Amino acid sequence: MQSAIVTSSPRLTSINGEPAVPIECMPEIWQQIARSTWMSEPHVYTAMAQVFLAKNQYGHTLFLERPDTKHLKYAYCEGNGLLAWEAVVHFGEAFLPENYPDFQQIRKDLLASKPQQRERLVLVNIVSHLFDELSYDVPATFYWTFLHPLQRSDLFEVRSFRFNEQDLAVARKFDAILHGGYVSMLRRLIDSVSSQYGYFLEHGCGCENHLAKLKPCDSPFEYSIPLEARRKTLRAFFWSVMEEYLLFELRSATRLVYADDL
């Protein structure tokens, strides 16, 4: 793996007027993505990863334009540079076609299970429907995040990624997807698709997620991302999930969110 160490004299290029890490200095996976054909905008996503890495490795942010923060620049770049490198490597791998769910195999495996089989198949159908809508223009972790309740003995269990020992290994990548899902048009699409099947894919402020049944007073609704807004919406989501992946290890969290008795 290439080093993520920040150099004192960065050799950056420019993309649309913004600083960017040259493509030859990016993780190899992004050089492959730049030449790919399975995504709608591989060149744009690659450019965004280049700019994201440059801004965080070399401190090209509004925060560091303040004269009173110059002494913090090295520490900022060293820490954020490492986390940004991890983010672009992770999402580069997450865009490889072989890392997306095989829905046919998942359904086959579920037919051998007894508990909540019908509900589990519904969840797979929801996520498969989302794949039909979004395909490879969102990372594979998007789909795996919403499929994750299948790993639980109770599909409807509310579980915190940050604090549940069974989820610690996936917390960073799945929590990034859940927070990135607050891009409003994408969130409406997710809710619309799941509502057609009688459920909502919930995400709480304590970084937990679970499947929730619609209440009797609720009803399904239909929503599609307007064609003219699709590319910008999915670009915004990609930028958001890179930021969230970077920020996950910088954010403080508390178990008090889940405390029943204080």
PDB file of C-alpha atoms in Angstrom:
ATOM      1  CA  MET A   1       0.000   0.000   0.000  1.00  0.00           C
ATOM      2  CA  GLN A   2       1.222   3.500  -0.800  1.00  0.00           C
ATOM      3  CA  SER A   3       2.239   5.702   2.103  1.00  0.00           C
ATOM      4  CA  ALA A   4      -0.194   8.269   3.437  1.00  0.00           C
ATOM      5  CA  ILE A   5       2.546  10.435   4.985  1.00  0.00           C
ATOM      6  CA  VAL A   6       2.142  14.155   4.308  1.00  0.00           C
ATOM      7  CA  THR A   7       5.163  15.731   2.646  1.00  0.00           C
ATOM      8  CA  SER A   8       6.421  19.232   3.380  1.00  0.00           C
ATOM      9  CA  SER A   9       6.232  20.288  -0.258  1.00  0.00           C
ATOM     10  CA  PRO A  10       3.047  18.840  -1.733  1.00  0.00           C
ATOM     11  CA  ARG A  11       2.978  18.148  -5.447  1.00  0.00           C
ATOM     12  CA  LEU A  12      -0.630  18.885  -6.223  1.00  0.00           C
ATOM     13  CA  THR A  13      -2.559  19.389  -9.409  1.00  0.00           C
ATOM     14  CA  SER A  14      -5.769  21.353  -9.916  1.00  0.00           C
ATOM     15  CA  ILE A  15      -9.238  20.091 -10.845  1.00  0.00           C
ATOM     16  CA  ASN A  16     -11.852  22.718 -11.649  1.00  0.00           C
ATOM     17  CA  GLY A  17      -9.855  25.273  -9.660  1.00  0.00           C
ATOM     18  CA  GLU A  18      -9.452  23.094  -6.549  1.00  0.00           C
ATOM     19  CA  PRO A  19      -6.290  21.399  -5.270  1.00  0.00           C
ATOM     20  CA  ALA A  20      -6.115  17.686  -6.065  1.00  0.00           C
ATOM     21  CA  VAL A  21      -3.716  14.831  -5.537  1.00  0.00           C
ATOM     22  CA  PRO A  22      -2.395  13.703  -8.968  1.00  0.00           C
ATOM     23  CA  ILE A  23      -4.016  10.495 -10.170  1.00  0.00           C
ATOM     24  CA  GLU A  24      -0.657   8.676 -10.209  1.00  0.00           C
ATOM     25  CA  CYS A  25      -0.298   9.395  -6.469  1.00  0.00           C
ATOM     26  CA  MET A  26      -3.737   8.053  -5.610  1.00  0.00           C
ATOM     27  CA  PRO A  27      -4.333   4.536  -4.264  1.00  0.00           C
ATOM     28  CA  GLU A  28      -4.086   2.110  -7.172  1.00  0.00           C
ATOM     29  CA  ILE A  29      -7.736   1.171  -6.862  1.00  0.00           C
ATOM     30  CA  TRP A  30      -8.751   4.702  -7.885  1.00  0.00           C
ATOM     31  CA  GLN A  31      -6.590   4.522 -10.971  1.00  0.00           C
ATOM     32  CA  GLN A  32      -8.585   1.415 -11.891  1.00  0.00           C
ATOM     33  CA  ILE A  33     -11.900   3.153 -11.147  1.00  0.00           C
ATOM     34  CA  ALA A  34     -10.918   6.127 -13.324  1.00  0.00           C
ATOM     35  CA  ARG A  35     -10.730   3.733 -16.292  1.00  0.00           C
ATOM     36  CA  SER A  36     -13.876   1.796 -15.354  1.00  0.00           C
ATOM     37  CA  THR A  37     -17.223   1.565 -17.120  1.00  0.00           C
ATOM     38  CA  TRP A  38     -19.539   0.107 -14.471  1.00  0.00           C
ATOM     39  CA  MET A  39     -20.288   3.490 -12.838  1.00  0.00           C
ATOM     40  CA  SER A  40     -22.097   6.446 -14.414  1.00  0.00           C
ATOM     41  CA  GLU A  41     -19.380   8.988 -13.594  1.00  0.00           C
ATOM     42  CA  PRO A  42     -16.117   7.214 -12.733  1.00  0.00           C
ATOM     43  CA  HIS A  43     -14.015  10.227 -13.706  1.00  0.00           C
ATOM     44  CA  VAL A  44     -16.046  12.578 -11.482  1.00  0.00           C
ATOM     45  CA  TYR A  45     -15.917  10.244  -8.472  1.00  0.00           C
ATOM     46  CA  THR A  46     -12.160   9.844  -8.977  1.00  0.00           C
ATOM     47  CA  ALA A  47     -11.734  13.619  -9.164  1.00  0.00           C
ATOM     48  CA  MET A  48     -13.716  14.024  -5.946  1.00  0.00           C
ATOM     49  CA  ALA A  49     -11.460  11.490  -4.198  1.00  0.00           C
ATOM     50  CA  GLN A  50      -8.397  13.395  -5.474  1.00  0.00           C
ATOM     51  CA  VAL A  51      -9.714  16.723  -4.160  1.00  0.00           C
ATOM     52  CA  PHE A  52     -10.852  15.188  -0.869  1.00  0.00           C
ATOM     53  CA  LEU A  53      -7.417  13.769  -0.236  1.00  0.00           C
ATOM     54  CA  ALA A  54      -5.655  17.024  -1.106  1.00  0.00           C
ATOM     55  CA  LYS A  55      -7.866  19.183   1.082  1.00  0.00           C
ATOM     56  CA  ASN A  56      -7.292  16.983   4.105  1.00  0.00           C
ATOM     57  CA  GLN A  57      -3.672  15.982   3.599  1.00  0.00           C
ATOM     58  CA  TYR A  58      -2.490  19.515   2.974  1.00  0.00           C
ATOM     59  CA  GLY A  59      -4.897  21.640   4.955  1.00  0.00           C
ATOM     60  CA  HIS A  60      -6.746  23.353   2.124  1.00  0.00           C
ATOM     61  CA  THR A  61      -9.750  24.177   4.300  1.00  0.00           C
ATOM     62  CA  LEU A  62     -11.424  27.352   5.485  1.00  0.00           C
ATOM     63  CA  PHE A  63     -10.479  26.433   9.040  1.00  0.00           C
ATOM     64  CA  LEU A  64      -6.808  26.779   8.248  1.00  0.00           C
ATOM     65  CA  GLU A  65      -7.197  30.145   6.517  1.00  0.00           C
ATOM     66  CA  ARG A  66      -7.547  31.742   9.961  1.00  0.00           C
ATOM     67  CA  PRO A  67      -4.217  33.328  10.960  1.00  0.00           C
ATOM     68  CA  ASP A  68      -4.627  32.256  14.579  1.00  0.00           C
ATOM     69  CA  THR A  69      -4.667  28.567  13.625  1.00  0.00           C
ATOM     70  CA  LYS A  70      -1.452  28.360  11.585  1.00  0.00           C
ATOM     71  CA  HIS A  71       0.365  26.600  14.414  1.00  0.00           C
ATOM     72  CA  LEU A  72      -2.184  23.778  14.210  1.00  0.00           C
ATOM     73  CA  LYS A  73      -1.681  23.058  10.523  1.00  0.00           C
ATOM     74  CA  TYR A  74       0.923  20.303  10.810  1.00  0.00           C
ATOM     75  CA  ALA A  75      -1.026  18.394  13.455  1.00  0.00           C
ATOM     76  CA  TYR A  76      -4.239  18.842  11.473  1.00  0.00           C
ATOM     77  CA  CYS A  77      -2.686  17.593   8.246  1.00  0.00           C
ATOM     78  CA  GLU A  78      -0.953  14.680   9.908  1.00  0.00           C
ATOM     79  CA  GLY A  79      -4.126  13.420  11.587  1.00  0.00           C
ATOM     80  CA  ASN A  80      -6.666  14.239   8.903  1.00  0.00           C
ATOM     81  CA  GLY A  81      -4.287  13.195   6.146  1.00  0.00           C
ATOM     82  CA  LEU A  82      -4.069   9.685   7.547  1.00  0.00           C
ATOM     83  CA  LEU A  83      -7.828   9.413   8.071  1.00  0.00           C
ATOM     84  CA  ALA A  84      -8.543  10.812   4.585  1.00  0.00           C
ATOM     85  CA  TRP A  85      -6.198   8.254   3.039  1.00  0.00           C
ATOM     86  CA  GLU A  86      -8.042   5.483   4.865  1.00  0.00           C
ATOM     87  CA  ALA A  87     -11.342   6.887   3.588  1.00  0.00           C
ATOM     88  CA  VAL A  88     -10.376   6.974  -0.084  1.00  0.00           C
ATOM     89  CA  VAL A  89      -8.828   3.492   0.119  1.00  0.00           C
ATOM     90  CA  HIS A  90     -11.967   2.111   1.774  1.00  0.00           C
ATOM     91  CA  PHE A  91     -14.388   3.623  -0.725  1.00  0.00           C
ATOM     92  CA  GLY A  92     -12.183   2.718  -3.654  1.00  0.00           C
ATOM     93  CA  GLU A  93     -12.507  -0.927  -2.638  1.00  0.00           C
ATOM     94  CA  ALA A  94     -16.222  -0.432  -1.936  1.00  0.00           C
ATOM     95  CA  PHE A  95     -16.826   0.563  -5.571  1.00  0.00           C
ATOM     96  CA  LEU A  96     -15.429  -2.691  -6.976  1.00  0.00           C
ATOM     97  CA  PRO A  97     -18.275  -4.745  -8.524  1.00  0.00           C
ATOM     98  CA  GLU A  98     -17.196  -7.946  -6.785  1.00  0.00           C
ATOM     99  CA  ASN A  99     -17.822  -6.361  -3.374  1.00  0.00           C
ATOM    100  CA  TYR A 100     -21.546  -5.736  -3.957  1.00  0.00           C
ATOM    101  CA  PRO A 101     -24.163  -8.100  -2.519  1.00  0.00           C
ATOM    102  CA  ASP A 102     -25.194 -11.190  -4.463  1.00  0.00           C
ATOM    103  CA  PHE A 103     -28.921 -10.922  -3.782  1.00  0.00           C
ATOM    104  CA  GLN A 104     -29.737 -14.250  -5.385  1.00  0.00           C
ATOM    105  CA  GLN A 105     -27.315 -16.058  -3.068  1.00  0.00           C
ATOM    106  CA  ILE A 106     -28.538 -14.134  -0.015  1.00  0.00           C
ATOM    107  CA  ARG A 107     -32.137 -15.158  -0.758  1.00  0.00           C
ATOM    108  CA  LYS A 108     -31.050 -18.760  -1.244  1.00  0.00           C
ATOM    109  CA  ASP A 109     -29.269 -18.760   2.106  1.00  0.00           C
ATOM    110  CA  LEU A 110     -32.303 -17.281   3.846  1.00  0.00           C
ATOM    111  CA  LEU A 111     -34.582 -20.058   2.617  1.00  0.00           C
ATOM    112  CA  ALA A 112     -32.672 -22.399   4.920  1.00  0.00           C
ATOM    113  CA  SER A 113     -33.348 -20.251   7.965  1.00  0.00           C
ATOM    114  CA  LYS A 114     -36.472 -20.375  10.104  1.00  0.00           C
ATOM    115  CA  PRO A 115     -36.743 -17.287  12.393  1.00  0.00           C
ATOM    116  CA  GLN A 116     -38.365 -14.247  10.778  1.00  0.00           C
ATOM    117  CA  GLN A 117     -37.811 -15.698   7.314  1.00  0.00           C
ATOM    118  CA  ARG A 118     -40.568 -13.668   5.673  1.00  0.00           C
ATOM    119  CA  GLU A 119     -39.379 -10.398   7.208  1.00  0.00           C
ATOM    120  CA  ARG A 120     -35.778 -11.158   6.287  1.00  0.00           C
ATOM    121  CA  LEU A 121     -36.729 -11.787   2.673  1.00  0.00           C
ATOM    122  CA  VAL A 122     -38.623  -8.491   2.663  1.00  0.00           C
ATOM    123  CA  LEU A 123     -35.486  -6.686   3.828  1.00  0.00           C
ATOM    124  CA  VAL A 124     -33.476  -8.291   1.022  1.00  0.00           C
ATOM    125  CA  ASN A 125     -36.154  -7.218  -1.453  1.00  0.00           C
ATOM    126  CA  ILE A 126     -35.967  -3.629  -0.175  1.00  0.00           C
ATOM    127  CA  VAL A 127     -32.203  -3.472  -0.605  1.00  0.00           C
ATOM    128  CA  SER A 128     -32.364  -5.227  -3.961  1.00  0.00           C
ATOM    129  CA  HIS A 129     -34.919  -2.617  -5.071  1.00  0.00           C
ATOM    130  CA  LEU A 130     -32.494   0.117  -3.984  1.00  0.00           C
ATOM    131  CA  PHE A 131     -29.788  -1.534  -6.072  1.00  0.00           C
ATOM    132  CA  ASP A 132     -32.115  -1.449  -9.076  1.00  0.00           C
ATOM    133  CA  GLU A 133     -32.471   2.303  -8.488  1.00  0.00           C
ATOM    134  CA  LEU A 134     -28.845   3.201  -7.734  1.00  0.00           C
ATOM    135  CA  SER A 135     -26.718   0.330  -9.034  1.00  0.00           C
ATOM    136  CA  TYR A 136     -22.943   0.945  -8.744  1.00  0.00           C
ATOM    137  CA  ASP A 137     -23.260   4.712  -8.272  1.00  0.00           C
ATOM    138  CA  VAL A 138     -23.215   4.268  -4.493  1.00  0.00           C
ATOM    139  CA  PRO A 139     -20.554   2.156  -2.752  1.00  0.00           C
ATOM    140  CA  ALA A 140     -21.191  -1.485  -1.884  1.00  0.00           C
ATOM    141  CA  THR A 141     -21.240  -0.562   1.803  1.00  0.00           C
ATOM    142  CA  PHE A 142     -24.474   1.343   1.161  1.00  0.00           C
ATOM    143  CA  TYR A 143     -26.268  -1.943   0.491  1.00  0.00           C
ATOM    144  CA  TRP A 144     -24.415  -3.955   3.151  1.00  0.00           C
ATOM    145  CA  THR A 145     -25.341  -1.360   5.779  1.00  0.00           C
ATOM    146  CA  PHE A 146     -29.051  -1.913   5.250  1.00  0.00           C
ATOM    147  CA  LEU A 147     -28.617  -5.676   4.976  1.00  0.00           C
ATOM    148  CA  HIS A 148     -26.728  -5.806   8.260  1.00  0.00           C
ATOM    149  CA  PRO A 149     -29.778  -6.581  10.475  1.00  0.00           C
ATOM    150  CA  LEU A 150     -29.796 -10.005   8.788  1.00  0.00           C
ATOM    151  CA  GLN A 151     -26.809 -10.825  10.999  1.00  0.00           C
ATOM    152  CA  ARG A 152     -28.908 -10.401  14.146  1.00  0.00           C
ATOM    153  CA  SER A 153     -31.015 -13.058  15.847  1.00  0.00           C
ATOM    154  CA  ASP A 154     -33.825 -10.489  16.007  1.00  0.00           C
ATOM    155  CA  LEU A 155     -34.203  -8.486  12.833  1.00  0.00           C
ATOM    156  CA  PHE A 156     -35.797  -5.605  14.731  1.00  0.00           C
ATOM    157  CA  GLU A 157     -33.142  -5.306  17.445  1.00  0.00           C
ATOM    158  CA  VAL A 158     -31.949  -1.716  17.994  1.00  0.00           C
ATOM    159  CA  ARG A 159     -28.174  -1.843  18.149  1.00  0.00           C
ATOM    160  CA  SER A 160     -25.506   0.851  18.333  1.00  0.00           C
ATOM    161  CA  PHE A 161     -22.607   0.386  15.967  1.00  0.00           C
ATOM    162  CA  ARG A 162     -20.297   2.292  18.285  1.00  0.00           C
ATOM    163  CA  PHE A 163     -21.007   0.381  21.475  1.00  0.00           C
ATOM    164  CA  ASN A 164     -22.175  -3.090  20.526  1.00  0.00           C
ATOM    165  CA  GLU A 165     -19.271  -5.522  20.658  1.00  0.00           C
ATOM    166  CA  GLN A 166     -20.685  -7.553  17.770  1.00  0.00           C
ATOM    167  CA  ASP A 167     -20.666  -4.502  15.481  1.00  0.00           C
ATOM    168  CA  LEU A 168     -17.362  -2.834  16.307  1.00  0.00           C
ATOM    169  CA  ALA A 169     -15.655  -4.257  13.231  1.00  0.00           C
ATOM    170  CA  VAL A 170     -18.201  -2.654  10.890  1.00  0.00           C
ATOM    171  CA  ALA A 171     -19.021   0.473  12.898  1.00  0.00           C
ATOM    172  CA  ARG A 172     -16.925   2.975  10.980  1.00  0.00           C
ATOM    173  CA  LYS A 173     -17.966   1.989   7.464  1.00  0.00           C
ATOM    174  CA  PHE A 174     -21.667   1.440   8.206  1.00  0.00           C
ATOM    175  CA  ASP A 175     -22.068   4.535  10.384  1.00  0.00           C
ATOM    176  CA  ALA A 176     -20.561   6.654   7.585  1.00  0.00           C
ATOM    177  CA  ILE A 177     -23.269   5.394   5.228  1.00  0.00           C
ATOM    178  CA  LEU A 178     -26.060   6.092   7.703  1.00  0.00           C
ATOM    179  CA  HIS A 179     -24.898   9.670   8.313  1.00  0.00           C
ATOM    180  CA  GLY A 180     -24.265  10.274   4.607  1.00  0.00           C
ATOM    181  CA  GLY A 181     -27.855   9.187   4.014  1.00  0.00           C
ATOM    182  CA  TYR A 182     -29.032  12.514   5.356  1.00  0.00           C
ATOM    183  CA  VAL A 183     -28.569  13.906   1.843  1.00  0.00           C
ATOM    184  CA  SER A 184     -32.264  14.678   1.638  1.00  0.00           C
ATOM    185  CA  MET A 185     -33.262  13.436  -1.819  1.00  0.00           C
ATOM    186  CA  LEU A 186     -31.471  10.141  -1.287  1.00  0.00           C
ATOM    187  CA  ARG A 187     -33.049   9.728   2.148  1.00  0.00           C
ATOM    188  CA  ARG A 188     -36.501  10.254   0.609  1.00  0.00           C
ATOM    189  CA  LEU A 189     -35.772   7.569  -1.960  1.00  0.00           C
ATOM    190  CA  ILE A 190     -34.654   5.102   0.721  1.00  0.00           C
ATOM    191  CA  ASP A 191     -37.774   5.757   2.780  1.00  0.00           C
ATOM    192  CA  SER A 192     -40.009   5.556  -0.273  1.00  0.00           C
ATOM    193  CA  VAL A 193     -38.654   2.181  -1.373  1.00  0.00           C
ATOM    194  CA  SER A 194     -38.799   0.649   2.107  1.00  0.00           C
ATOM    195  CA  SER A 195     -42.309   2.020   2.682  1.00  0.00           C
ATOM    196  CA  GLN A 196     -43.556   0.101  -0.362  1.00  0.00           C
ATOM    197  CA  TYR A 197     -42.751  -3.074   1.560  1.00  0.00           C
ATOM    198  CA  GLY A 198     -44.280  -1.906   4.842  1.00  0.00           C
ATOM    199  CA  TYR A 199     -41.073  -0.985   6.660  1.00  0.00           C
ATOM    200  CA  PHE A 200     -38.654   1.847   7.361  1.00  0.00           C
ATOM    201  CA  LEU A 201     -34.892   1.508   7.651  1.00  0.00           C
ATOM    202  CA  GLU A 202     -34.275   3.488  10.824  1.00  0.00           C
ATOM    203  CA  HIS A 203     -31.197   5.387  11.937  1.00  0.00           C
ATOM    204  CA  GLY A 204     -31.045   7.001  15.359  1.00  0.00           C
ATOM    205  CA  CYS A 205     -28.775   9.719  16.698  1.00  0.00           C
ATOM    206  CA  GLY A 206     -26.913   7.163  18.794  1.00  0.00           C
ATOM    207  CA  CYS A 207     -25.431   5.694  15.601  1.00  0.00           C
ATOM    208  CA  GLU A 208     -27.726   2.666  15.699  1.00  0.00           C
ATOM    209  CA  ASN A 209     -29.834   1.210  12.944  1.00  0.00           C
ATOM    210  CA  HIS A 210     -32.696  -1.240  12.746  1.00  0.00           C
ATOM    211  CA  LEU A 211     -35.679  -2.281  10.722  1.00  0.00           C
ATOM    212  CA  ALA A 212     -39.021  -0.845  11.867  1.00  0.00           C
ATOM    213  CA  LYS A 213     -42.519  -1.811  10.825  1.00  0.00           C
ATOM    214  CA  LEU A 214     -44.812   0.911   9.617  1.00  0.00           C
ATOM    215  CA  LYS A 215     -47.481   1.853  12.103  1.00  0.00           C
ATOM    216  CA  PRO A 216     -51.138   1.258  11.178  1.00  0.00           C
ATOM    217  CA  CYS A 217     -51.587   4.975  10.540  1.00  0.00           C
ATOM    218  CA  ASP A 218     -48.607   5.121   8.200  1.00  0.00           C
ATOM    219  CA  SER A 219     -48.851   4.527   4.500  1.00  0.00           C
ATOM    220  CA  PRO A 220     -46.398   3.891   1.663  1.00  0.00           C
ATOM    221  CA  PHE A 221     -45.374   6.743  -0.575  1.00  0.00           C
ATOM    222  CA  GLU A 222     -43.608   7.014  -3.893  1.00  0.00           C
ATOM    223  CA  TYR A 223     -40.599   9.202  -4.595  1.00  0.00           C
ATOM    224  CA  SER A 224     -37.938   9.264  -7.287  1.00  0.00           C
ATOM    225  CA  ILE A 225     -34.871  11.465  -7.389  1.00  0.00           C
ATOM    226  CA  PRO A 226     -35.522  13.946 -10.217  1.00  0.00           C
ATOM    227  CA  LEU A 227     -33.392  13.008 -13.207  1.00  0.00           C
ATOM    228  CA  GLU A 228     -31.777  16.447 -13.320  1.00  0.00           C
ATOM    229  CA  ALA A 229     -30.753  16.138  -9.658  1.00  0.00           C
ATOM    230  CA  ARG A 230     -29.580  12.516  -9.628  1.00  0.00           C
ATOM    231  CA  ARG A 231     -25.894  13.107 -10.374  1.00  0.00           C
ATOM    232  CA  LYS A 232     -25.523  15.971  -7.913  1.00  0.00           C
ATOM    233  CA  THR A 233     -27.397  14.029  -5.227  1.00  0.00           C
ATOM    234  CA  LEU A 234     -25.169  10.979  -5.546  1.00  0.00           C
ATOM    235  CA  ARG A 235     -22.034  13.122  -5.704  1.00  0.00           C
ATOM    236  CA  ALA A 236     -23.122  14.863  -2.498  1.00  0.00           C
ATOM    237  CA  PHE A 237     -23.666  11.474  -0.889  1.00  0.00           C
ATOM    238  CA  PHE A 238     -20.218  10.245  -1.907  1.00  0.00           C
ATOM    239  CA  TRP A 239     -18.524  13.368  -0.523  1.00  0.00           C
ATOM    240  CA  SER A 240     -20.551  13.078   2.677  1.00  0.00           C
ATOM    241  CA  VAL A 241     -19.659   9.447   3.309  1.00  0.00           C
ATOM    242  CA  MET A 242     -15.950  10.165   2.799  1.00  0.00           C
ATOM    243  CA  GLU A 243     -16.187  12.959   5.361  1.00  0.00           C
ATOM    244  CA  GLU A 244     -18.154  10.780   7.766  1.00  0.00           C
ATOM    245  CA  TYR A 245     -15.660   7.932   7.444  1.00  0.00           C
ATOM    246  CA  LEU A 246     -12.851  10.377   8.244  1.00  0.00           C
ATOM    247  CA  LEU A 247     -14.710  11.978  11.150  1.00  0.00           C
ATOM    248  CA  PHE A 248     -15.880   8.753  12.787  1.00  0.00           C
ATOM    249  CA  GLU A 249     -12.726   8.347  14.845  1.00  0.00           C
ATOM    250  CA  LEU A 250     -12.596  12.042  15.759  1.00  0.00           C
ATOM    251  CA  ARG A 251     -16.098  12.244  17.206  1.00  0.00           C
ATOM    252  CA  SER A 252     -16.799  11.682  20.848  1.00  0.00           C
ATOM    253  CA  ALA A 253     -19.677   9.393  21.764  1.00  0.00           C
ATOM    254  CA  THR A 254     -21.451   8.492  24.982  1.00  0.00           C
ATOM    255  CA  ARG A 255     -23.332   5.486  26.298  1.00  0.00           C
ATOM    256  CA  LEU A 256     -25.678   7.913  28.042  1.00  0.00           C
ATOM    257  CA  VAL A 257     -27.749   7.940  24.856  1.00  0.00           C
ATOM    258  CA  TYR A 258     -28.778   4.374  25.706  1.00  0.00           C
ATOM    259  CA  ALA A 259     -28.997   4.616  29.488  1.00  0.00           C
ATOM    260  CA  ASP A 260     -32.451   3.637  30.759  1.00  0.00           C
ATOM    261  CA  ASP A 261     -31.895   4.751  34.363  1.00  0.00           C
ATOM    262  CA  LEU A 262     -29.801   7.764  35.299  1.00  0.00           C
TER     263      LEU A 262
END
